[in-house]
XYZ file of N, CA and C in Angstrom:
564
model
N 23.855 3.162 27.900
C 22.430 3.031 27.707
C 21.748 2.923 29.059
N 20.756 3.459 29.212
C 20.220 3.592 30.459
C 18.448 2.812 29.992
N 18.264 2.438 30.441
C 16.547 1.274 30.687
C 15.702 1.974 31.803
N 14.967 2.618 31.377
C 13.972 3.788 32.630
C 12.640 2.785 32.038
N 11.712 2.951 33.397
C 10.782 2.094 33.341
C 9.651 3.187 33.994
N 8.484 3.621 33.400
C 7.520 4.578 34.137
C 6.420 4.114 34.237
N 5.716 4.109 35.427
C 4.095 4.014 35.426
C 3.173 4.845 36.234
N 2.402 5.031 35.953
C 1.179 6.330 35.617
C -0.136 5.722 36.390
N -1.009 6.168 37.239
C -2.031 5.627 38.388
C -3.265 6.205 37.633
N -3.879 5.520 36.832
C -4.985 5.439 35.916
C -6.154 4.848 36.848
N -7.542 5.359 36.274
C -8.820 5.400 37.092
C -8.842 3.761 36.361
N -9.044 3.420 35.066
C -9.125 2.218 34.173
C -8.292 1.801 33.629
N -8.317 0.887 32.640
C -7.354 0.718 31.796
C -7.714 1.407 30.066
N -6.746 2.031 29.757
C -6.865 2.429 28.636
C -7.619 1.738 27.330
N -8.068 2.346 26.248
C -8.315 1.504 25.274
C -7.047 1.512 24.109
N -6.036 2.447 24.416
C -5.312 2.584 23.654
C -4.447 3.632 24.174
N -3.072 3.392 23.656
C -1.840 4.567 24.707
C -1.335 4.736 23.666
N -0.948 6.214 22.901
C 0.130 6.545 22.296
C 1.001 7.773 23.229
N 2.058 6.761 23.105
C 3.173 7.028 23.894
C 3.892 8.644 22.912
N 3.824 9.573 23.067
C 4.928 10.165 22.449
C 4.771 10.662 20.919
N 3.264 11.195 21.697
C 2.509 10.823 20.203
C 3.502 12.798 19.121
N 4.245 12.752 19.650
C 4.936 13.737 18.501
C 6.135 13.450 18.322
N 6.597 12.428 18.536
C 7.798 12.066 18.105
C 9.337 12.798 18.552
N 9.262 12.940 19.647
C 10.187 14.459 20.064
C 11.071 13.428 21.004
N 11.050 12.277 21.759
C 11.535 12.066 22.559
C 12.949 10.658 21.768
N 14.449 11.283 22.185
C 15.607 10.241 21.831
C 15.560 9.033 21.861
N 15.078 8.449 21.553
C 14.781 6.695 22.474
C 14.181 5.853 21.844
N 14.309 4.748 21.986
C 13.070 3.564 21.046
C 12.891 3.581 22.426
N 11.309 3.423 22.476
C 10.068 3.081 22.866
C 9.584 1.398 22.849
N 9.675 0.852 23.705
C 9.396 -0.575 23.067
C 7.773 -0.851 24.164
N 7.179 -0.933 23.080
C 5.697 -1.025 24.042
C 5.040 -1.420 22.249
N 4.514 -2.878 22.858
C 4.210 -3.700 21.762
C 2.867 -3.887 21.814
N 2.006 -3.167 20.849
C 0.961 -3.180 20.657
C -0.029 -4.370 20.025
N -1.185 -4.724 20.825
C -2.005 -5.432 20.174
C -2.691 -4.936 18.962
N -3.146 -5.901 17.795
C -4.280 -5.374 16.569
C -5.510 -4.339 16.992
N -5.741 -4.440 18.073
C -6.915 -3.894 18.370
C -6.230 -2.620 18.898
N -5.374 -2.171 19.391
C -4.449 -1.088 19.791
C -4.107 -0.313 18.781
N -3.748 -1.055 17.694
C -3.191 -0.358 16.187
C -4.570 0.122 15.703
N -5.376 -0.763 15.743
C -6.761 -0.068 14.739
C -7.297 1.401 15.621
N -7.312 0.877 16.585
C -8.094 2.114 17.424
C -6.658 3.505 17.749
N -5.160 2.961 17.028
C -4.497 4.522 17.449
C -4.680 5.048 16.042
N -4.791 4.320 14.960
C -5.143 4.721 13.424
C -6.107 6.035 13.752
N -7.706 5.356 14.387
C -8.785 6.208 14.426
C -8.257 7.475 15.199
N -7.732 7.167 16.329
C -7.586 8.421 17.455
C -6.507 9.488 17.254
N -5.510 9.008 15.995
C -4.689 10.197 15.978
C -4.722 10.669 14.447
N -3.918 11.743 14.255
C -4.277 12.457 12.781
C -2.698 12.468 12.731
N -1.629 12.242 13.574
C -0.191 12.795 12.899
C 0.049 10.801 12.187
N 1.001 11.651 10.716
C 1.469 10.844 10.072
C 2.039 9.630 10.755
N 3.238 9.580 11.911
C 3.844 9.030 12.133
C 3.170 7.493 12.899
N 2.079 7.669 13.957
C 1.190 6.935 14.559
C 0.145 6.158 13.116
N -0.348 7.016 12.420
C -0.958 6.596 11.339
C -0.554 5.424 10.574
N 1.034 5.632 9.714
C 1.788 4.930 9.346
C 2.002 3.320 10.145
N 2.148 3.405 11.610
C 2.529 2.182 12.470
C 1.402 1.648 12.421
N 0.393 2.364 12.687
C -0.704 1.492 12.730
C -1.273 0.602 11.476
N -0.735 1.165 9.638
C -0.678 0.034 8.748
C 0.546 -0.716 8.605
N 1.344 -0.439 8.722
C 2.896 -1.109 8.861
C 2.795 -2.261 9.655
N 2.484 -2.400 11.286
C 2.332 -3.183 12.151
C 1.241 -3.453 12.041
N -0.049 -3.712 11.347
C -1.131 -4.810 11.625
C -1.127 -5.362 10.114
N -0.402 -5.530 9.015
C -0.470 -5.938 7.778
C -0.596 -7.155 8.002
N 0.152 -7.855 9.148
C 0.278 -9.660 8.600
C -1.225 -10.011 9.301
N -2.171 -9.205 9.503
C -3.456 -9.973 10.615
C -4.300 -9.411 9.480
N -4.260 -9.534 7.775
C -5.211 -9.242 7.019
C -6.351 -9.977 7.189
N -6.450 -10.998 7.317
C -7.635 -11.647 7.916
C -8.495 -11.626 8.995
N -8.353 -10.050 9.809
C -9.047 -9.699 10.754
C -9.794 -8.639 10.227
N -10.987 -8.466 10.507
C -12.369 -7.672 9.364
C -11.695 -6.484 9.848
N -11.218 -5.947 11.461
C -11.199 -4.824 11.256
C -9.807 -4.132 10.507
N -8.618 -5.057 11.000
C -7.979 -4.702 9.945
C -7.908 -4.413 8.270
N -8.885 -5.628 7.744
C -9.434 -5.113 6.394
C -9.844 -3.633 6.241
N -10.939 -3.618 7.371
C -11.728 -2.057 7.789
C -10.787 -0.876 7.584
N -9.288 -1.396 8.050
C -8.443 0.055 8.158
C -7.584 0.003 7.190
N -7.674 -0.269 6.316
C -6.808 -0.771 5.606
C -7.650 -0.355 4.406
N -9.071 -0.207 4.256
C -9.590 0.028 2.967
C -9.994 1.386 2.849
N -10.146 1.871 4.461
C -10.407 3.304 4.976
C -9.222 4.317 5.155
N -7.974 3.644 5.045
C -6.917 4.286 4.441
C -6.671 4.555 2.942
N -7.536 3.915 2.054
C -7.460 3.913 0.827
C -8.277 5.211 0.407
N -8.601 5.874 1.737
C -9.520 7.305 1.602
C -8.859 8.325 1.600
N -7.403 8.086 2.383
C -6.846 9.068 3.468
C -6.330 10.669 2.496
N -6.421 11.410 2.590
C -6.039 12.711 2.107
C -4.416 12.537 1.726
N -3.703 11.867 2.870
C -2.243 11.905 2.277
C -1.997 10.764 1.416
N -1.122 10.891 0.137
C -1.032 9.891 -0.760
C -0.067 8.630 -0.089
N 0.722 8.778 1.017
C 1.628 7.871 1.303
C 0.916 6.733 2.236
N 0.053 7.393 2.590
C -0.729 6.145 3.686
C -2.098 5.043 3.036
N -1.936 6.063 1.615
C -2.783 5.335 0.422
C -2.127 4.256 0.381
N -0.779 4.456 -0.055
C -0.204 3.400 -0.780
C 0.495 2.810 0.324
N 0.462 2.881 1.430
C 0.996 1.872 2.158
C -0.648 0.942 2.221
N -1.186 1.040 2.226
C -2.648 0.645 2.343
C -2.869 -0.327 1.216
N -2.668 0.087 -0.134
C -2.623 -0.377 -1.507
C -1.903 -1.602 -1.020
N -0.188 -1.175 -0.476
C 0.875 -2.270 -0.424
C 0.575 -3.654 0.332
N -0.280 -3.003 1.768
C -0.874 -4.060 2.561
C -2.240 -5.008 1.518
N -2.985 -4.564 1.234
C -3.800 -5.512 0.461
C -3.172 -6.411 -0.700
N -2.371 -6.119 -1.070
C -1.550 -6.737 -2.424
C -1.786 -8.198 -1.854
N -1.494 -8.523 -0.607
C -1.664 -10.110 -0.466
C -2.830 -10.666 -0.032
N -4.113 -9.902 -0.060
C -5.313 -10.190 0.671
C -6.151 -11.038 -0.303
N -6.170 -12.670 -0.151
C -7.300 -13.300 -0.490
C -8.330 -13.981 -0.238
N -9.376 -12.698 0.918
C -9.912 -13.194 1.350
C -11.520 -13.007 0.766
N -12.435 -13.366 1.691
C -14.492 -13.315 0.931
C -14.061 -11.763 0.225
N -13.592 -10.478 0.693
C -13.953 -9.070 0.017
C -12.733 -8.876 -1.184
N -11.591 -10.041 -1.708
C -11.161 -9.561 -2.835
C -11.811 -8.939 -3.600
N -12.918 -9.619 -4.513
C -13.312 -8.593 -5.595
C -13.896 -7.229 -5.592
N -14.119 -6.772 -4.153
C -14.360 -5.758 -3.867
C -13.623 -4.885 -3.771
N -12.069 -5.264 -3.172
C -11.068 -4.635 -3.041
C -10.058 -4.583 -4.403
N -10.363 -5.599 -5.360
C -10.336 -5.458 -6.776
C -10.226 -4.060 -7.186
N -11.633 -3.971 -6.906
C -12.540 -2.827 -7.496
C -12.195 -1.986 -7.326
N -11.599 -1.255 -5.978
C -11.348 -0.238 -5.005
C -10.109 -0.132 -6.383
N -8.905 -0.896 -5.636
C -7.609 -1.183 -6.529
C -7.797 -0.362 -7.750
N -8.880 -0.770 -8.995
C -8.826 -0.753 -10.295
C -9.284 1.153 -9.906
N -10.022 1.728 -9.239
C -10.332 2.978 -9.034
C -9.503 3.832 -9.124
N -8.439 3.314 -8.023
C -7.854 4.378 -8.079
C -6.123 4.064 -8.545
N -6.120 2.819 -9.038
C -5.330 2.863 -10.560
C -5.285 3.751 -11.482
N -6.544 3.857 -11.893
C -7.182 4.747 -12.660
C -6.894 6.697 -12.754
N -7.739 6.804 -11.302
C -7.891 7.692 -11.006
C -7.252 8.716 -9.754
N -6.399 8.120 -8.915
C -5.737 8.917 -8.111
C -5.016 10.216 -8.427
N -4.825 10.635 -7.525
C -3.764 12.400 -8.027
C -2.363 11.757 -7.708
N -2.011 10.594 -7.256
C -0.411 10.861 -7.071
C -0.361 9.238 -8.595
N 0.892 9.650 -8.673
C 1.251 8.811 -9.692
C 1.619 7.334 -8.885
N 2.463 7.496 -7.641
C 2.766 6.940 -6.778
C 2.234 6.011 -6.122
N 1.017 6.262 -6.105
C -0.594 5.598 -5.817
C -0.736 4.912 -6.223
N -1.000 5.235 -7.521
C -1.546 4.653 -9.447
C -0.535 3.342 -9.398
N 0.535 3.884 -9.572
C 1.435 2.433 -9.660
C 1.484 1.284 -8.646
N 1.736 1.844 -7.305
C 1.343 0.861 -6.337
C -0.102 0.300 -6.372
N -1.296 0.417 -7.073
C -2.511 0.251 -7.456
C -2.259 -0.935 -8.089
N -1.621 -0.675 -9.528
C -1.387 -1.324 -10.491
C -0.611 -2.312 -10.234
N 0.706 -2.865 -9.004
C 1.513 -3.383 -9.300
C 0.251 -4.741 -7.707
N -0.246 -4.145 -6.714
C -1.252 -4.507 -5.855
C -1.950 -5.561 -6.565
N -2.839 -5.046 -7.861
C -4.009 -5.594 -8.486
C -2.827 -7.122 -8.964
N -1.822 -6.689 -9.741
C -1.155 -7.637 -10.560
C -0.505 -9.044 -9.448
N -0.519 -8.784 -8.089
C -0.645 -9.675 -7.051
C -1.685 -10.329 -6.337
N -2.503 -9.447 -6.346
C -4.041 -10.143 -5.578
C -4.607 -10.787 -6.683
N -4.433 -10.229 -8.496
C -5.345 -10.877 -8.987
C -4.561 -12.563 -9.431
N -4.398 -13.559 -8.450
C -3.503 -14.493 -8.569
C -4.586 -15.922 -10.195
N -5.731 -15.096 -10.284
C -6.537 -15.783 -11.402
C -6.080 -15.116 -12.519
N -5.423 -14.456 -12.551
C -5.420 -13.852 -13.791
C -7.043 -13.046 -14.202
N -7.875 -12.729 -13.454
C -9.319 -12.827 -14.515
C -9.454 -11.067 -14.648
N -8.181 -10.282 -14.363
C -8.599 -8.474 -14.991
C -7.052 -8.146 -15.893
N -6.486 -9.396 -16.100
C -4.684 -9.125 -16.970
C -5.208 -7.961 -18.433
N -6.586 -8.005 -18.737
C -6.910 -7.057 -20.056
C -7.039 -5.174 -19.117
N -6.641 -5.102 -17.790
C -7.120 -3.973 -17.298
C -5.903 -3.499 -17.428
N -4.578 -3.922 -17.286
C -2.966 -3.833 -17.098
C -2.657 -2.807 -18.221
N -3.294 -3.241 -19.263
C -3.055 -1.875 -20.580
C -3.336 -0.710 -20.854
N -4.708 -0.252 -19.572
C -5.255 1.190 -19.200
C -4.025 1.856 -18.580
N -3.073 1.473 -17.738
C -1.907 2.299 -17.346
C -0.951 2.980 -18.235
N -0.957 2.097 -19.744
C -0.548 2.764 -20.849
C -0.305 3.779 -21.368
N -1.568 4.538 -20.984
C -2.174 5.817 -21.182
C -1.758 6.422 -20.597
N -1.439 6.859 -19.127
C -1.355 7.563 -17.957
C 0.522 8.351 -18.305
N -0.107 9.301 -17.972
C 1.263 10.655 -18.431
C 2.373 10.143 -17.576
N 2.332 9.270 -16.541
C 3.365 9.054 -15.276
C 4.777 7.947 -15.951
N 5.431 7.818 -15.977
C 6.353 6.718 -16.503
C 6.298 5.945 -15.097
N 6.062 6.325 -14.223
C 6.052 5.048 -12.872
C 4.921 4.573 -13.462
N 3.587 4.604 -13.264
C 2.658 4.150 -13.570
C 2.820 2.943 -15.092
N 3.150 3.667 -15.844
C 3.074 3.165 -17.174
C 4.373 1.617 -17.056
N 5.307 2.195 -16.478
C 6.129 0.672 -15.772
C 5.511 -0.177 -14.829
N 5.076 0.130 -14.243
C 3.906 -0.373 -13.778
C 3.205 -1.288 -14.516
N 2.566 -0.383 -15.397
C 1.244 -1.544 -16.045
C 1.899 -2.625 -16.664
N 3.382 -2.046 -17.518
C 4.104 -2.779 -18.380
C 4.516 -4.391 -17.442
N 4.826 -3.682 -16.240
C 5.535 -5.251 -15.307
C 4.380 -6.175 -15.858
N 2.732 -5.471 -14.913
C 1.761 -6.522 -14.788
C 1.519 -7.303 -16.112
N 1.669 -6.609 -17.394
C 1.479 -7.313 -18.006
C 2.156 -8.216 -18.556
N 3.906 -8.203 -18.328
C 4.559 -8.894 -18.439
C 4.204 -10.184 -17.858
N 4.212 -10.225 -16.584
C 4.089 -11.205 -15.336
C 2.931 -11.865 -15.932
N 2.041 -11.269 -16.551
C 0.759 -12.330 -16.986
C 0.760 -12.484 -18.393
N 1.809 -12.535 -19.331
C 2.145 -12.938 -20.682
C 1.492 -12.609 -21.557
N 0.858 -11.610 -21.542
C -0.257 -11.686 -22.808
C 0.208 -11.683 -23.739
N -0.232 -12.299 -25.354
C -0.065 -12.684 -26.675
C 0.685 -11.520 -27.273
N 0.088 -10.581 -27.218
C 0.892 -9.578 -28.156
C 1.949 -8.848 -27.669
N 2.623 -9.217 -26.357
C 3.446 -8.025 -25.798
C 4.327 -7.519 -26.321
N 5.115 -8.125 -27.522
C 6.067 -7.183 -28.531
C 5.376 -6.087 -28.915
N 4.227 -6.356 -29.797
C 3.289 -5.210 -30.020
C 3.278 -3.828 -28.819
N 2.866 -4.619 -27.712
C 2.953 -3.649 -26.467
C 4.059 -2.966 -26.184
N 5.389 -3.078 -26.140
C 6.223 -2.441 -25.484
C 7.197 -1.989 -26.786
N 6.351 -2.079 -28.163
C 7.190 -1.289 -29.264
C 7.663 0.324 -28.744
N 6.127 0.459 -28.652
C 6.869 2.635 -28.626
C 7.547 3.047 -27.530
N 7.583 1.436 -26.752
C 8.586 2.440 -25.305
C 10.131 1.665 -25.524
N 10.460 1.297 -26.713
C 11.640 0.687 -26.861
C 12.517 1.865 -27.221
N 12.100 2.953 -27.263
C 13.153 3.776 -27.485
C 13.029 5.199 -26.365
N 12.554 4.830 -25.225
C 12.445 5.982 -24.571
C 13.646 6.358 -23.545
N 13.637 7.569 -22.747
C 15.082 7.356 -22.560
C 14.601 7.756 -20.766
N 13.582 6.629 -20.524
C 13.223 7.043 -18.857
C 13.633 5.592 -18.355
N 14.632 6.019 -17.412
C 15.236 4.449 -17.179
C 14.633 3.212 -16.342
N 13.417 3.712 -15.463
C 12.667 2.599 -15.061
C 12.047 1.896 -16.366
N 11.263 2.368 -17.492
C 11.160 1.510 -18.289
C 12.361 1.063 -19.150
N 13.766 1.666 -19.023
C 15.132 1.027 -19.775
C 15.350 -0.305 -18.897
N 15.244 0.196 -17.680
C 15.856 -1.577 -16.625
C 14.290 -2.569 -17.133
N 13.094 -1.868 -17.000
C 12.416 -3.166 -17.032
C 12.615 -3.964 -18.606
N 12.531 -3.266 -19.877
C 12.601 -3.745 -20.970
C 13.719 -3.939 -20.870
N 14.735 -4.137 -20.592
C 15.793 -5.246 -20.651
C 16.200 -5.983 -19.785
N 14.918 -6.319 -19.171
C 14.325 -7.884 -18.494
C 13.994 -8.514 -19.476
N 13.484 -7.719 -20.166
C 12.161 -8.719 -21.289
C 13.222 -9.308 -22.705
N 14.592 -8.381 -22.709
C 15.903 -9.031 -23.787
C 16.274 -9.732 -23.143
Protein backbone atom coordinates (compact mmCIF):
# COMPACT_ATOMS: atom_id res chain seq x y z
CA UNK A 1 0.00 0.00 0.00
CA UNK A 2 1.42 3.17 -0.85
CA UNK A 3 -0.13 6.74 1.09
CA UNK A 4 0.44 9.66 -1.71
CA UNK A 5 -0.44 12.96 -0.35
CA UNK A 6 -1.21 15.96 -3.16
CA UNK A 7 -1.67 19.62 -2.97
CA UNK A 8 -2.82 22.05 -5.56
CA UNK A 9 -1.87 26.23 -5.25
CA UNK A 10 -5.43 27.70 -5.27
CA UNK A 11 -6.17 31.63 -5.63
CA UNK A 12 -8.95 30.86 -2.40
CA UNK A 13 -10.26 28.35 -0.67
CA UNK A 14 -12.80 26.28 -2.23
CA UNK A 15 -16.47 26.09 -1.34
CA UNK A 16 -16.49 22.59 -2.08
CA UNK A 17 -13.91 19.82 -3.75
CA UNK A 18 -15.09 16.77 -5.46
CA UNK A 19 -12.26 14.79 -5.70
CA UNK A 20 -12.67 12.26 -8.61
CA UNK A 21 -15.77 13.29 -9.42
CA UNK A 22 -16.10 10.07 -12.04
CA UNK A 23 -15.15 7.53 -10.09
CA UNK A 24 -12.26 6.10 -12.30
CA UNK A 25 -9.47 6.31 -9.87
CA UNK A 26 -8.25 2.57 -7.64
CA UNK A 27 -8.12 3.94 -4.21
CA UNK A 28 -10.24 5.10 -1.22
CA UNK A 29 -10.03 8.63 -1.08
CA UNK A 30 -10.23 9.68 2.49
CA UNK A 31 -11.09 13.43 2.55
CA UNK A 32 -13.84 13.95 5.14
CA UNK A 33 -16.32 16.24 4.35
CA UNK A 34 -18.17 18.85 6.32
CA UNK A 35 -22.42 19.18 6.16
CA UNK A 36 -22.02 22.19 4.38
CA UNK A 37 -19.57 20.40 1.78
CA UNK A 38 -22.16 17.55 1.28
CA UNK A 39 -25.10 19.99 0.70
CA UNK A 40 -23.30 22.19 -1.68
CA UNK A 41 -21.57 18.80 -3.74
CA UNK A 42 -25.43 17.48 -3.87
CA UNK A 43 -26.21 21.00 -5.73
CA UNK A 44 -22.93 21.13 -7.91
CA UNK A 45 -22.86 17.72 -9.35
CA UNK A 46 -25.46 15.65 -11.46
CA UNK A 47 -23.46 12.08 -11.41
CA UNK A 48 -25.22 9.50 -9.23
CA UNK A 49 -22.32 8.54 -7.26
CA UNK A 50 -21.44 12.21 -5.50
CA UNK A 51 -25.30 12.64 -5.27
CA UNK A 52 -25.81 9.47 -3.29
CA UNK A 53 -22.75 10.53 -0.58
CA UNK A 54 -24.04 13.57 -0.21
CA UNK A 55 -27.57 11.84 1.36
CA UNK A 56 -25.83 8.86 2.84
CA UNK A 57 -23.22 11.09 4.75
CA UNK A 58 -25.32 14.06 6.05
CA UNK A 59 -28.44 11.80 7.36
CA UNK A 60 -27.42 11.89 11.11
CA UNK A 61 -27.38 16.14 11.00
CA UNK A 62 -31.37 15.95 10.21
CA UNK A 63 -31.74 18.74 12.35
CA UNK A 64 -29.85 21.10 10.19
CA UNK A 65 -32.59 23.18 7.90
CA UNK A 66 -30.32 22.75 5.12
CA UNK A 67 -29.99 19.29 5.34
CA UNK A 68 -33.81 18.97 5.72
CA UNK A 69 -33.59 21.33 2.42
CA UNK A 70 -31.70 18.40 0.62
CA UNK A 71 -33.22 15.86 1.68
CA UNK A 72 -36.83 17.01 0.70
CA UNK A 73 -35.38 18.33 -2.70
CA UNK A 74 -34.21 14.92 -3.33
CA UNK A 75 -37.67 13.76 -2.90
CA UNK A 76 -37.89 15.59 -6.49
CA UNK A 77 -34.96 13.93 -8.05
CA UNK A 78 -35.73 12.23 -11.56
CA UNK A 79 -33.83 9.05 -10.40
CA UNK A 80 -35.99 6.77 -8.18
CA UNK A 81 -32.96 5.58 -5.98
CA UNK A 82 -31.97 8.93 -4.56
CA UNK A 83 -35.83 9.31 -3.85
CA UNK A 84 -35.73 6.67 -1.64
CA UNK A 85 -32.60 7.13 -0.10
CA UNK A 86 -34.15 10.55 0.77
CA UNK A 87 -37.56 8.84 1.90
CA UNK A 88 -35.01 6.45 4.09
CA UNK A 89 -33.21 9.55 5.61
CA UNK A 90 -36.46 11.30 6.84
CA UNK A 91 -37.98 8.10 8.36
CA UNK A 92 -36.36 9.44 11.65
CA UNK A 93 -37.05 13.19 11.34
CA UNK A 94 -39.06 14.71 14.28
CA UNK A 95 -38.64 17.85 13.87
CA UNK A 96 -41.14 21.70 13.57
CA UNK A 97 -41.63 20.38 9.43
CA UNK A 98 -42.86 16.65 10.27
CA UNK A 99 -46.29 17.16 9.19
CA UNK A 100 -45.20 18.61 6.21
CA UNK A 101 -42.92 15.98 5.38
CA UNK A 102 -45.90 13.69 6.39
CA UNK A 103 -47.52 15.03 3.58
CA UNK A 104 -44.71 14.88 1.04
CA UNK A 105 -44.34 10.98 2.39
CA UNK A 106 -48.23 10.26 1.96
CA UNK A 107 -47.75 11.80 -1.94
CA UNK A 108 -45.73 9.92 -3.12
CA UNK A 109 -46.78 6.70 -1.30
CA UNK A 110 -49.47 7.17 -3.28
CA UNK A 111 -48.28 8.27 -6.33
CA UNK A 112 -44.70 7.60 -7.44
CA UNK A 113 -43.65 5.55 -10.71
CA UNK A 114 -41.27 3.20 -8.89
CA UNK A 115 -42.85 0.72 -6.61
CA UNK A 116 -39.60 0.92 -4.70
CA UNK A 117 -40.33 4.46 -3.71
CA UNK A 118 -44.01 3.71 -2.75
CA UNK A 119 -42.85 1.21 -0.25
CA UNK A 120 -39.98 2.98 1.20
CA UNK A 121 -42.77 5.92 1.48
CA UNK A 122 -44.96 3.68 3.24
CA UNK A 123 -42.59 1.88 5.53
CA UNK A 124 -40.85 6.02 6.28
CA UNK A 125 -44.47 7.34 7.18
CA UNK A 126 -45.02 4.06 9.55
CA UNK A 127 -41.71 5.44 11.52
CA UNK A 128 -41.99 9.16 11.61
CA UNK A 129 -45.63 8.80 12.32
CA UNK A 130 -44.46 7.73 16.08
CA UNK A 131 -48.40 9.22 17.17
CA UNK A 132 -49.97 6.93 15.43
CA UNK A 133 -52.40 9.93 14.06
CA UNK A 134 -52.42 8.64 9.81
CA UNK A 135 -52.36 4.34 10.89
CA UNK A 136 -56.09 4.67 8.72
CA UNK A 137 -53.69 5.83 5.54
CA UNK A 138 -51.58 2.25 5.79
CA UNK A 139 -54.67 0.52 3.95
CA UNK A 140 -54.42 2.79 0.64
CA UNK A 141 -51.21 0.60 -0.20
CA UNK A 142 -53.67 -2.27 -0.42
CA UNK A 143 -54.67 -1.30 -3.60
CA UNK A 144 -51.40 -0.69 -5.36
CA UNK A 145 -50.55 -3.53 -8.18
CA UNK A 146 -46.81 -3.75 -6.48
CA UNK A 147 -46.55 -6.72 -3.83
CA UNK A 148 -43.50 -4.61 -2.31
CA UNK A 149 -45.71 -1.86 -1.72
CA UNK A 150 -48.73 -3.80 -0.59
CA UNK A 151 -46.11 -5.59 2.14
CA UNK A 152 -45.39 -2.60 2.90
CA UNK A 153 -48.66 -1.20 3.89
CA UNK A 154 -49.42 -4.67 5.46
CA UNK A 155 -46.07 -4.26 7.96
CA UNK A 156 -47.39 -0.58 8.85
CA UNK A 157 -50.38 -1.74 9.71
CA UNK A 158 -49.36 -4.50 11.59
CA UNK A 159 -46.87 -2.42 13.75
CA UNK A 160 -49.90 -0.14 14.60
CA UNK A 161 -52.54 -3.01 15.45
CA UNK A 162 -55.51 -2.01 14.04
CA UNK A 163 -58.87 -3.87 15.17
CA UNK A 164 -59.68 -5.71 12.22
CA UNK A 165 -56.38 -7.02 10.85
CA UNK A 166 -57.57 -10.68 10.34
CA UNK A 167 -60.14 -9.12 8.16
CA UNK A 168 -57.12 -7.33 6.47
CA UNK A 169 -54.71 -9.87 5.55
CA UNK A 170 -57.59 -12.59 4.61
CA UNK A 171 -57.11 -12.40 0.66
CA UNK A 172 -53.38 -12.35 0.91
CA UNK A 173 -53.36 -15.59 2.99
CA UNK A 174 -53.16 -17.51 0.08
CA UNK A 175 -50.87 -15.76 -2.27
CA UNK A 176 -47.84 -17.28 -3.45
CA UNK A 177 -45.43 -13.90 -3.43
CA UNK A 178 -43.06 -14.63 -0.71
CA UNK A 179 -42.41 -11.20 0.82
CA UNK A 180 -45.98 -11.27 1.86
CA UNK A 181 -45.46 -15.41 2.77
CA UNK A 182 -42.38 -14.32 5.33
CA UNK A 183 -44.37 -11.33 6.60
CA UNK A 184 -47.78 -13.26 7.31
CA UNK A 185 -46.04 -15.77 9.10
CA UNK A 186 -44.85 -13.22 11.52
CA UNK A 187 -48.35 -12.53 12.23
CA UNK A 188 -48.83 -16.95 12.97
Amino acid sequence: KVLQSFSFPIASKPTALLFDSEQQLLGEIIHEKSISELVQQYYLTGLFQPLQESLEYSSDSLENPSVIKLNLDALNHSFWKLRQIAIENLASYQGNQKEMIIEKLKVLALNDSSSKVRASAFQSLCHIDKEKKIKGFYSEGLKDSSYTVVTSSLKCLLENEIPDISNVIQPYLTSSNTHLIVLLAKVF
